[in-house]
Coordinates of N, CA and C in Angstrom, one line a residue:
X1 N 0.6 -1.2 -0.1 CA 0.3 0.0 0.0 C 0.5 1.1 0.1
X2 N 0.1 2.6 -0.3 CA 1.2 3.9 -0.4 C 0.8 4.4 1.1
X3 N 1.8 5.0 1.6 CA 1.9 5.8 2.6 C 0.4 6.9 2.5
X4 N 0.0 6.9 1.4 CA -1.3 8.1 1.6 C -2.6 7.2 2.2
X5 N -2.7 6.1 1.7 CA -3.4 5.2 2.0 C -3.3 4.6 3.7
X6 N -2.4 5.1 3.9 CA -2.5 4.5 5.6 C -2.8 5.8 6.4
X7 N -2.9 7.0 5.5 CA -3.3 8.2 6.6 C -4.9 7.6 7.6
X8 N -4.5 8.3 8.6 CA -5.6 8.3 9.2 C -5.8 7.1 10.2
X9 N -4.9 6.0 9.8 CA -4.7 4.9 10.8 C -3.7 4.6 11.7
X10 N -3.9 4.5 12.6 CA -2.2 4.4 13.7 C -1.6 3.2 13.2
X11 N -0.9 4.0 12.5 CA 0.9 3.3 12.4 C 1.5 2.3 13.5
X12 N 0.8 2.4 14.5 CA 1.6 1.3 15.5 C 0.8 0.4 15.9
X13 N -0.4 0.4 15.3 CA -1.3 -0.8 15.1 C -0.7 -2.0 14.5
X14 N -1.2 -3.3 14.8 CA -0.6 -4.6 13.9 C -2.0 -4.6 13.2
X15 N -1.4 -5.1 11.9 CA -2.7 -5.5 10.9 C -2.5 -6.5 10.3
X16 N -4.0 -7.1 10.4 CA -4.3 -8.7 9.8 C -3.9 -8.9 8.6
X17 N -3.7 -10.1 8.3 CA -3.1 -10.7 6.9 C -4.6 -9.8 5.8
X18 N -5.6 -10.0 6.1 CA -6.7 -10.0 5.3 C -6.8 -8.5 5.3
X19 N -6.5 -7.4 6.2 CA -6.4 -6.0 6.5 C -5.5 -5.6 4.9
X20 N -4.0 -6.4 5.2 CA -3.4 -6.0 4.6 C -3.2 -6.2 3.1
X21 N -3.8 -7.7 2.7 CA -4.3 -7.9 1.3 C -5.3 -6.6 1.2
X22 N -6.4 -6.6 1.3 CA -7.3 -5.3 0.9 C -6.8 -4.2 0.6
X23 N -5.6 -3.9 1.5 CA -4.9 -2.5 0.6 C -4.3 -2.9 -0.3
X24 N -4.2 -3.8 -1.4 CA -3.8 -4.0 -2.7 C -2.2 -4.0 -2.2
X25 N -1.6 -4.3 -3.6 CA -0.1 -4.5 -3.8 C 0.9 -3.5 -3.4
X26 N 1.6 -4.2 -2.3 CA 2.4 -3.4 -1.6 C 3.7 -2.5 -2.0
X27 N 4.1 -1.1 -1.8 CA 5.3 -0.5 -2.7 C 6.6 -1.3 -2.6
X28 N 7.2 -1.0 -3.4 CA 8.4 -1.5 -3.5 C 9.6 -0.5 -3.1
X29 N 10.7 -1.1 -2.5 CA 11.4 -0.2 -1.7 C 11.9 0.8 -2.7
X30 N 12.4 1.9 -2.4 CA 12.9 2.6 -3.0 C 14.8 2.6 -3.2
X31 N 15.3 3.0 -4.3 CA 16.7 3.0 -4.8 C 17.7 3.8 -3.7
X32 N 18.6 3.3 -3.4 CA 19.3 4.0 -2.5 C 20.0 4.9 -3.7
X33 N 20.7 6.1 -3.4 CA 21.6 6.8 -4.1 C 22.7 6.0 -4.4
X34 N 23.5 6.5 -5.6 CA 24.9 5.7 -5.8 C 25.7 6.1 -4.4
X35 N 26.7 5.1 -4.2 CA 27.3 5.1 -2.8 C 28.5 6.0 -3.3
X36 N 28.8 6.8 -2.4 CA 30.0 8.2 -2.7 C 31.4 7.1 -2.5
X37 N 32.2 6.8 -3.6 CA 33.3 6.7 -3.2 C 34.4 7.2 -4.4
X38 N 35.8 7.2 -3.8 CA 36.7 7.8 -4.6 C 37.7 6.4 -5.3
X39 N 37.6 6.8 -6.9 CA 38.2 5.3 -7.5 C 39.6 5.7 -7.6
X40 N 40.0 6.9 -7.2 CA 41.6 7.3 -7.6 C 42.6 7.0 -6.2
X41 N 42.4 5.8 -6.4 CA 43.3 4.8 -5.3 C 44.2 3.8 -5.1
X42 N 45.6 3.5 -4.3 CA 46.4 2.7 -4.8 C 46.9 2.1 -3.6
X43 N 47.3 1.5 -3.4 CA 48.3 0.7 -2.2 C 49.4 0.2 -2.8
X44 N 50.4 0.8 -1.6 CA 52.0 1.0 -1.8 C 52.4 0.5 -0.3
X45 N 53.7 -0.3 -0.5 CA 54.6 -0.5 0.5 C 55.1 0.8 1.2
X46 N 55.0 1.1 2.5 CA 55.4 2.8 2.8 C 56.1 2.4 4.4
X47 N 57.0 3.2 4.5 CA 57.8 3.6 6.0 C 57.1 4.7 6.2
X48 N 56.2 4.3 7.6 CA 55.9 5.3 8.2 C 56.1 5.1 10.0
X49 N 56.3 6.7 10.2 CA 57.1 7.1 11.0 C 55.9 6.7 12.5
X50 N 56.3 6.2 13.3 CA 55.2 5.9 14.6 C 56.1 6.8 15.6
X51 N 55.0 7.8 16.2 CA 55.9 8.9 17.2 C 55.8 8.0 18.3
X52 N 54.9 7.2 19.1 CA 54.9 6.7 20.1 C 56.1 6.1 20.3
X53 N 56.8 5.2 19.5 CA 58.0 4.0 19.8 C 59.2 4.9 19.0
X54 N 59.4 5.9 18.1 CA 60.2 6.6 18.0 C 60.7 6.2 16.4
X55 N 59.9 5.2 16.2 CA 61.1 4.6 14.6 C 59.9 4.3 13.5
X56 N 60.6 3.7 12.6 CA 59.8 3.8 11.2 C 59.1 2.4 11.2
X57 N 57.9 2.1 10.9 CA 57.6 0.4 10.3 C 57.1 1.1 8.7
X58 N 57.6 -0.1 8.1 CA 57.0 -0.6 7.3 C 55.7 -1.2 7.1
X59 N 54.6 -0.8 6.1 CA 53.4 -1.5 6.4 C 52.7 -0.9 4.8
X60 N 51.7 -1.6 4.6 CA 51.0 -1.4 3.4 C 49.8 -0.5 3.7
X61 N 50.0 0.6 2.9 CA 48.9 2.1 3.0 C 48.4 1.8 1.9
X62 N 46.9 2.2 2.2 CA 46.2 2.4 0.9 C 46.0 3.7 0.5
X63 N 46.0 4.7 -0.7 CA 46.5 6.1 -0.5 C 45.8 6.5 -2.0
X64 N 45.1 8.0 -1.2 CA 44.2 8.7 -2.4 C 44.8 9.4 -3.2
X65 N 44.9 8.7 -4.5 CA 45.9 9.6 -5.6 C 45.2 11.0 -5.8
X66 N 44.0 11.5 -5.7 CA 44.1 12.6 -5.4 C 43.8 13.5 -4.6
X67 N 44.0 12.8 -3.5 CA 44.1 13.9 -1.9 C 45.0 13.0 -1.6
X68 N 46.4 13.3 -1.7 CA 47.3 12.4 -0.8 C 47.3 12.6 0.8
X69 N 46.5 13.6 1.4 CA 46.6 13.6 2.7 C 45.4 12.2 3.1
X70 N 44.9 11.9 2.4 CA 44.1 10.9 3.0 C 44.7 9.4 2.6
X71 N 45.4 8.7 3.4 CA 45.9 7.5 3.5 C 45.1 6.6 4.9
X72 N 45.8 5.5 4.7 CA 45.5 4.7 6.1 C 46.4 3.4 5.7
X73 N 46.9 3.1 6.8 CA 47.4 1.7 7.0 C 46.5 0.3 6.8
X74 N 47.1 -0.7 6.3 CA 46.3 -1.6 6.2 C 47.3 -2.7 7.1
X75 N 46.5 -3.2 8.1 CA 46.7 -3.9 9.5 C 46.3 -5.6 9.4
X76 N 46.4 -6.1 10.5 CA 46.1 -7.2 10.2 C 44.4 -7.7 10.2
X77 N 44.4 -8.6 9.6 CA 42.8 -8.8 9.4 C 41.9 -9.5 10.4
X78 N 40.9 -8.7 10.7 CA 40.2 -9.0 12.0 C 39.1 -10.2 11.4
X79 N 38.5 -10.2 10.7 CA 37.5 -11.3 10.2 C 37.3 -11.1 8.6
X80 N 36.5 -12.5 8.0 CA 36.9 -12.4 6.7 C 35.2 -12.2 6.8
X81 N 34.8 -11.6 5.4 CA 33.7 -11.8 4.8 C 33.0 -12.2 3.3
X82 N 31.8 -11.8 3.3 CA 31.2 -12.7 1.7 C 32.1 -12.3 0.7
X83 N 32.5 -10.8 0.8 CA 33.2 -10.3 -0.3 C 34.8 -9.9 0.0
X84 N 35.0 -10.5 0.8 CA 36.7 -10.3 1.2 C 36.9 -10.6 2.9
X85 N 37.3 -9.1 3.1 CA 37.9 -9.3 4.8 C 37.8 -7.5 5.3
X86 N 37.9 -7.9 6.6 CA 37.9 -6.7 7.6 C 39.7 -6.7 8.1
X87 N 40.2 -5.3 7.9 CA 41.5 -5.4 8.5 C 41.4 -4.4 9.6
X88 N 42.4 -4.2 11.0 CA 42.8 -3.2 11.2 C 43.2 -1.6 10.3
X89 N 43.5 -0.7 11.1 CA 44.2 0.4 10.2 C 44.2 1.3 11.2
X90 N 45.0 2.8 10.5 CA 45.4 4.1 11.3 C 45.2 4.6 10.2
X91 N 44.5 6.0 10.6 CA 44.7 7.2 9.9 C 46.1 7.5 9.5
X92 N 46.5 8.0 8.7 CA 47.7 8.6 8.5 C 48.1 10.0 8.0
X93 N 49.0 10.8 8.6 CA 49.2 12.1 7.9 C 50.7 12.5 7.3
X94 N 50.8 13.4 6.8 CA 52.1 13.6 6.0 C 52.8 14.4 6.9
X95 N 53.9 14.6 7.3 CA 54.3 15.6 7.9 C 56.2 15.2 7.3
X96 N 56.7 16.3 7.0 CA 58.0 16.6 6.3 C 58.2 15.5 5.3
X97 N 57.2 15.3 4.3 CA 57.5 14.4 3.2 C 57.4 13.1 3.9
X98 N 56.9 12.5 5.1 CA 56.7 11.3 5.3 C 55.6 10.9 5.9
X99 N 55.3 10.0 5.6 CA 53.7 9.3 6.5 C 54.2 8.9 7.8
X100 N 53.0 9.5 8.5 CA 53.2 9.3 10.0 C 51.5 9.0 10.7
X101 N 51.8 8.1 11.9 CA 50.8 7.7 12.3 C 50.3 8.5 13.4
X102 N 48.6 8.5 13.0 CA 47.8 9.5 13.8 C 47.2 8.7 15.2
X103 N 46.7 9.1 15.9 CA 45.9 8.3 16.6 C 44.1 7.8 16.7
X104 N 44.0 7.4 15.1 CA 42.7 7.8 15.0 C 42.9 6.2 14.3
X105 N 42.3 5.2 15.0 CA 42.1 3.8 14.6 C 41.1 3.4 13.7
X106 N 41.1 2.9 12.9 CA 39.9 2.3 12.3 C 40.1 1.2 11.3
X107 N 38.6 0.8 11.1 CA 38.7 -0.5 10.5 C 38.2 -0.1 9.1
X108 N 39.5 -1.4 8.5 CA 38.8 -1.3 6.9 C 38.6 -2.5 6.2
X109 N 37.3 -2.2 5.3 CA 36.9 -3.6 4.7 C 37.1 -3.5 3.5
X110 N 37.5 -4.7 2.9 CA 38.7 -4.9 1.6 C 37.5 -5.3 0.7
X111 N 36.5 -4.9 0.0 CA 35.8 -5.7 -0.9 C 36.3 -6.1 -2.5
X112 N 36.3 -7.0 -2.6 CA 36.9 -7.4 -3.6 C 36.1 -7.6 -5.1
X113 N 36.6 -6.8 -6.1 CA 35.4 -6.3 -7.1 C 35.0 -7.4 -7.9
X114 N 36.3 -8.6 -8.2 CA 36.4 -9.9 -8.5 C 34.8 -10.5 -8.2
X115 N 34.8 -11.0 -7.1 CA 34.0 -11.6 -6.2 C 32.7 -10.6 -5.9
X116 N 32.7 -9.5 -6.3 CA 31.1 -8.9 -6.2 C 30.7 -9.0 -7.6
X117 N 31.5 -9.3 -8.9 CA 30.7 -9.5 -9.9 C 30.7 -10.7 -10.2
X118 N 31.4 -11.7 -9.7 CA 31.4 -13.2 -9.6 C 29.7 -13.2 -8.9
X119 N 29.6 -12.9 -7.7 CA 28.3 -13.4 -7.2 C 27.2 -12.6 -7.5
X120 N 27.2 -11.6 -8.0 CA 26.1 -11.0 -9.0 C 25.3 -11.7 -9.9
X121 N 25.7 -12.6 -10.3 CA 25.4 -13.7 -11.3 C 24.7 -14.9 -10.3
X122 N 24.8 -15.1 -9.0 CA 24.2 -16.1 -8.5 C 23.0 -15.9 -7.7
X123 N 22.3 -17.0 -7.8 CA 20.7 -17.0 -7.3 C 21.1 -16.6 -5.8
X124 N 22.2 -17.0 -5.0 CA 21.9 -17.3 -3.7 C 22.2 -16.1 -2.9
X125 N 22.8 -15.1 -3.9 CA 23.5 -13.8 -3.4 C 22.2 -13.0 -3.1
X126 N 22.1 -12.0 -1.8 CA 21.4 -11.8 -1.2 C 21.6 -10.4 -0.8
X127 N 22.7 -10.2 -0.4 CA 23.7 -9.1 -0.1 C 24.6 -8.4 -1.5
X128 N 24.3 -7.1 -0.9 CA 24.6 -6.2 -2.2 C 25.6 -4.9 -1.7
X129 N 27.3 -5.0 -1.6 CA 28.0 -4.1 -1.2 C 27.8 -2.9 -1.5
X130 N 27.1 -2.4 -3.1 CA 26.9 -1.3 -2.9 C 26.1 -0.6 -2.5
X131 N 25.3 -1.3 -2.3 CA 23.6 -1.2 -1.6 C 24.4 -0.8 0.0
X132 N 24.9 -1.8 0.4 CA 25.5 -1.7 1.7 C 26.0 -0.2 2.6
X133 N 27.1 0.0 1.4 CA 28.2 1.5 1.1 C 27.0 2.4 1.4
X134 N 26.2 2.7 0.3 CA 25.2 3.7 0.2 C 24.2 3.8 1.6
X135 N 24.1 2.9 2.3 CA 23.1 2.7 3.4 C 23.8 3.0 4.5
X136 N 25.1 2.9 4.7 CA 25.8 3.2 5.5 C 26.4 4.7 5.9
X137 N 26.5 5.1 4.6 CA 26.9 6.6 4.4 C 25.8 7.4 4.6
X138 N 24.4 6.7 4.4 CA 23.1 7.5 4.5 C 22.9 7.9 6.3
X139 N 22.9 6.7 6.7 CA 22.4 6.3 8.4 C 23.5 7.3 9.1
X140 N 24.9 6.9 8.8 CA 25.9 7.5 9.1 C 25.5 9.2 9.5
X141 N 25.3 9.6 8.2 CA 24.8 11.1 7.6 C 23.8 11.7 9.1
X142 N 22.5 10.8 9.0 CA 21.9 11.2 9.9 C 22.2 11.0 11.5
X143 N 23.3 9.9 12.0 CA 23.6 10.1 12.9 C 24.6 11.1 13.4
X144 N 25.1 11.4 12.7 CA 26.5 12.7 12.8 C 25.5 14.0 13.0
X145 N 24.5 13.9 12.2 CA 23.7 15.2 12.6 C 23.5 15.5 14.2
X146 N 23.1 14.5 14.5 CA 22.9 14.6 16.3 C 23.9 14.2 17.2
X147 N 24.9 14.2 16.5 CA 26.3 13.9 17.0 C 26.4 12.4 18.4
X148 N 26.0 11.6 17.3 CA 25.6 10.2 18.1 C 26.5 9.4 17.6
X149 N 26.9 8.4 18.3 CA 27.9 7.4 18.0 C 27.0 5.7 18.1
X150 N 26.1 5.6 17.9 CA 25.5 4.4 18.1 C 24.7 3.8 16.1
X151 N 25.7 4.5 15.3 CA 25.8 3.8 14.1 C 26.7 3.9 13.3
X152 N 27.0 3.1 13.0 CA 28.4 2.8 12.5 C 28.8 4.0 11.4
X153 N 30.0 4.4 11.3 CA 30.0 5.8 10.2 C 31.3 5.3 9.3
X154 N 31.6 5.8 8.4 CA 32.4 5.7 7.1 C 33.0 7.0 7.3
X155 N 34.4 7.0 7.2 CA 35.3 7.9 7.2 C 35.9 7.8 5.7
X156 N 35.7 7.3 4.9 CA 36.3 7.3 3.6 C 35.7 6.1 3.0
X157 N 35.5 6.5 1.7 CA 35.3 5.0 0.7 C 36.2 5.2 -0.4
X158 N 37.4 4.4 -0.9 CA 38.5 4.3 -1.9 C 38.2 3.1 -2.6
X159 N 39.1 3.1 -3.7 CA 38.9 2.0 -4.7 C 40.0 2.1 -6.2
X160 N 40.6 0.9 -5.8 CA 41.4 0.6 -7.2 C 40.8 -0.5 -8.0
X161 N 41.7 -0.8 -9.0 CA 41.2 -1.7 -10.1 C 41.1 -2.8 -9.4
X162 N 41.5 -3.8 -8.1 CA 41.4 -4.4 -7.4 C 40.1 -4.8 -6.4
X163 N 39.9 -3.8 -5.8 CA 39.2 -3.9 -4.2 C 38.6 -2.4 -3.8
X164 N 37.1 -2.5 -3.3 CA 36.9 -1.1 -2.8 C 37.3 -1.1 -1.2
X165 N 37.5 -0.2 -0.7 CA 38.2 0.0 0.6 C 37.1 0.9 1.1
X166 N 36.3 0.4 2.2 CA 35.6 0.9 3.0 C 35.6 1.4 4.5
X167 N 36.8 2.8 4.6 CA 37.3 3.2 6.1 C 36.0 3.4 7.0
X168 N 36.1 2.5 8.2 CA 34.9 3.0 9.1 C 35.5 2.9 10.6
X169 N 34.2 3.6 11.4 CA 34.7 3.3 12.9 C 35.6 2.2 13.2
X170 N 36.5 2.2 14.0 CA 37.0 0.9 14.6 C 36.4 0.9 15.7
X171 N 35.6 -0.8 16.6 CA 35.1 -1.2 17.1 C 36.1 -2.2 17.9
X172 N 35.8 -2.0 19.2 CA 36.4 -3.0 20.4 C 36.4 -4.4 20.1
X173 N 34.8 -4.6 19.7 CA 34.2 -6.2 19.8 C 32.6 -6.0 19.6
X174 N 32.0 -7.3 19.5 CA 30.9 -7.3 19.2 C 30.3 -7.6 20.7
X175 N 28.7 -7.1 20.6 CA 28.2 -7.3 21.7 C 27.9 -8.7 22.3
X176 N 27.7 -9.9 21.2 CA 27.5 -10.8 21.1 C 28.5 -11.7 21.7
X177 N 29.6 -11.2 21.6 CA 31.2 -11.9 22.5 C 31.2 -11.6 23.8
X178 N 30.6 -10.1 23.8 CA 30.7 -9.7 25.7 C 29.3 -10.7 26.2
X179 N 28.4 -11.1 25.5 CA 27.6 -11.8 26.2 C 28.0 -13.1 26.3
X180 N 29.0 -13.9 25.5 CA 28.9 -15.2 25.0 C 30.1 -15.3 26.3
X181 N 31.1 -14.5 26.6 CA 32.2 -14.6 27.4 C 31.5 -14.5 29.0
X182 N 31.0 -13.8 29.3 CA 30.6 -13.3 30.5 C 29.1 -13.5 30.9
X183 N 28.4 -14.3 30.0 CA 26.7 -14.7 30.4 C 25.8 -13.3 30.6
X184 N 24.8 -13.6 30.8 CA 23.5 -12.4 30.8 C 24.1 -11.2 31.1
X185 N 23.8 -10.4 30.5 CA 24.2 -8.8 31.3 C 23.4 -8.4 32.5
X186 N 24.0 -8.0 33.4 CA 23.0 -8.0 34.9 C 22.3 -6.7 34.2
X187 N 20.7 -6.4 34.8 CA 19.7 -5.7 34.2 C 20.0 -3.9 34.0
X188 N 20.7 -3.5 34.7 CA 21.3 -2.0 34.6 C 21.7 -1.9 33.4
X189 N 22.8 -2.7 33.3 CA 23.7 -2.5 32.1 C 23.3 -2.9 30.8
X190 N 22.4 -4.0 30.7 CA 21.2 -4.4 29.7 C 20.6 -3.1 29.2
X191 N 20.1 -2.0 30.1 CA 19.3 -1.3 29.6 C 20.0 -0.3 28.8
X192 N 21.5 -0.1 29.7 CA 21.8 1.0 28.6 C 22.3 0.5 27.3
X193 N 22.8 -0.9 27.3 CA 23.3 -1.2 25.9 C 21.6 -1.3 25.0
X194 N 20.6 -1.5 25.3 CA 18.7 -1.6 25.2 C 18.9 -0.1 24.4
X195 N 19.1 1.0 25.5 CA 18.8 2.1 24.9 C 19.4 3.1 23.8
X196 N 20.7 2.4 23.6 CA 21.6 2.9 22.8 C 21.5 2.0 21.4
X197 N 21.0 0.9 21.4 CA 20.6 0.4 19.9 C 19.2 1.1 19.6
X198 N 18.8 1.4 20.6 CA 16.9 2.0 20.2 C 17.9 3.7 19.8
X199 N 18.7 3.7 19.9 CA 19.2 5.4 19.6 C 19.3 5.3 18.3
X200 N 20.5 4.4 18.0 CA 20.6 3.7 16.8 C 19.9 3.4 15.6
X201 N 18.7 2.6 16.2 CA 17.6 2.2 15.3 C 16.9 3.5 15.0
X202 N 16.8 4.4 15.9 CA 15.9 5.8 15.3 C 16.8 6.5 14.5
X203 N 17.9 6.5 14.6 CA 18.6 7.4 13.3 C 18.4 6.6 11.9
X204 N 18.5 5.4 12.1 CA 18.3 4.1 10.6 C 17.2 4.7 10.2
X205 N 16.0 4.8 11.0 CA 14.6 4.8 10.6 C 14.4 6.0 10.0
X206 N 14.9 7.2 10.8 CA 14.9 8.9 10.4 C 15.3 9.0 9.0
X207 N 16.7 8.2 8.8 CA 17.5 7.8 7.4 C 16.6 7.2 6.6
X208 N 15.4 6.5 6.7 CA 14.3 5.9 5.8 C 15.0 4.7 5.3
X209 N 15.5 3.9 6.3 CA 16.3 2.6 6.0 C 15.6 1.6 6.8
X210 N 15.1 0.6 6.3 CA 15.1 -0.5 7.1 C 16.1 -1.9 7.4
X211 N 16.6 -1.8 8.5 CA 18.1 -2.8 8.7 C 17.7 -4.1 8.4
X212 N 16.9 -4.7 8.6 CA 16.5 -6.3 8.3 C 17.4 -7.3 9.0
X213 N 18.4 -6.9 9.7 CA 19.4 -7.8 10.1 C 19.6 -7.6 11.4
X214 N 18.8 -7.1 12.5 CA 19.4 -6.5 13.5 C 19.7 -7.6 14.5
X215 N 20.6 -7.8 15.0 CA 21.2 -8.9 16.1 C 22.3 -8.7 16.4
X216 N 22.6 -9.7 17.7 CA 23.7 -9.0 18.8 C 25.3 -9.1 18.0
X217 N 25.1 -10.2 16.8 CA 26.3 -10.3 16.0 C 26.7 -8.9 15.3
X218 N 25.7 -7.7 15.3 CA 25.7 -6.8 14.4 C 25.5 -5.7 15.1
X219 N 25.7 -5.6 16.1 CA 26.0 -4.7 17.6 C 27.2 -4.8 17.8
X220 N 28.2 -3.7 17.5 CA 29.9 -3.7 17.9 C 30.0 -2.4 19.4
X221 N 30.6 -3.0 20.0 CA 31.1 -2.2 21.0 C 32.3 -0.9 20.7
X222 N 31.6 0.3 21.1 CA 33.1 1.3 20.4 C 33.0 2.1 21.8
X223 N 34.2 2.6 22.0 CA 34.1 3.2 23.7 C 33.4 2.9 24.6
X224 N 32.9 1.8 24.8 CA 31.7 1.5 25.5 C 30.0 1.6 25.2
X225 N 30.4 2.0 24.0 CA 28.9 2.2 23.2 C 28.2 1.4 22.7
X226 N 27.1 0.9 22.3 CA 26.2 0.2 21.4 C 26.6 0.6 20.1
X227 N 27.1 0.4 18.8 CA 27.3 0.7 17.6 C 26.7 -0.2 16.3
X228 N 25.5 0.2 15.9 CA 25.1 -1.1 14.9 C 25.6 -1.0 13.4
X229 N 25.7 -2.1 13.1 CA 26.9 -2.0 12.2 C 26.0 -3.0 10.9
X230 N 26.5 -3.2 9.8 CA 26.0 -4.5 8.5 C 24.9 -4.0 7.8
X231 N 24.7 -3.3 7.3 CA 23.8 -2.8 6.3 C 23.4 -3.5 5.0
X232 N 23.9 -4.8 4.9 CA 24.3 -5.4 4.0 C 22.6 -6.0 3.2
X233 N 21.9 -6.1 4.0 CA 20.4 -6.7 3.7 C 19.1 -5.5 3.7
X234 N 19.9 -4.1 4.1 CA 18.8 -3.1 4.4 C 17.9 -3.1 2.9
X235 N 17.1 -1.9 3.3 CA 16.2 -1.5 2.1 C 15.7 0.0 2.9
X236 N 15.6 0.4 1.7 CA 15.3 1.9 1.6 C 13.9 1.8 1.8
X237 N 13.1 2.3 2.8 CA 11.9 2.7 2.6 C 11.2 3.1 1.7
X238 N 9.9 3.0 1.5 CA 9.1 4.1 0.6 C 8.1 5.1 1.2
X239 N 8.9 5.7 2.4 CA 8.1 6.5 3.2 C 9.3 7.8 3.5
X240 N 8.5 8.8 3.3 CA 9.1 10.1 3.6 C 10.0 9.8 4.8
X241 N 11.2 10.5 4.9 CA 11.7 10.2 6.4 C 10.9 11.4 7.4
X242 N 10.7 12.3 6.9 CA 9.5 13.3 8.0 C 8.4 12.9 8.2
X243 N 8.0 11.6 7.9 CA 6.8 10.9 8.4 C 6.8 10.0 9.7
X244 N 9.0 9.5 9.9 CA 9.1 9.1 10.7 C 9.0 9.5 12.0
X245 N 9.2 10.8 11.8 CA 10.0 11.5 13.1 C 8.5 11.6 14.4

């Protein structure tokens, strides 16, 4: 049904199947705007100065060819995913013609273009990396407006001939692992996380996005705060965001 057909009804009430069927064919999801990414990136093996240790370290670095001030180290793999892997990294800055580590850790999702193209032709493929990136950017902008840390944010999206590099907030771990390691949370602590998840979900909904895959595995902990991640199954709902406020 269309949003206009819902006018005058309580949107919080449950509808029976017969009521839904009587409204006619449901709306199709809206399309996301194309993901914003800079294709002018390259990976190089660089000597990077570590101010904390006082010496240089040789590491792989992904660099924006157009804006060389935007560069990130590529560290060890944190996890593998359908289209590639997630690595830890650090934002770099150029000082006296040499890269230097900053105090900003990041997580970088490396998405293989070859794998993306191959899986696009598979019937079992349900996640779309381009949609995920677009949804993350849209939801992250909504959360940033209100200075909230409860939705994962993208710092940068770069690409070269082989990979797409999605630079995101670095999080300490999953809420699932916290509960798996320590057992059920005390109620006061659970309330705090629950409110943070609801806060993140409110930003997602204000951006006009339905996450569709919210679980303990898709809630990370960042500086003690719950943070919603993984928009691979999300849809853009056919209702103007202002109607959800």
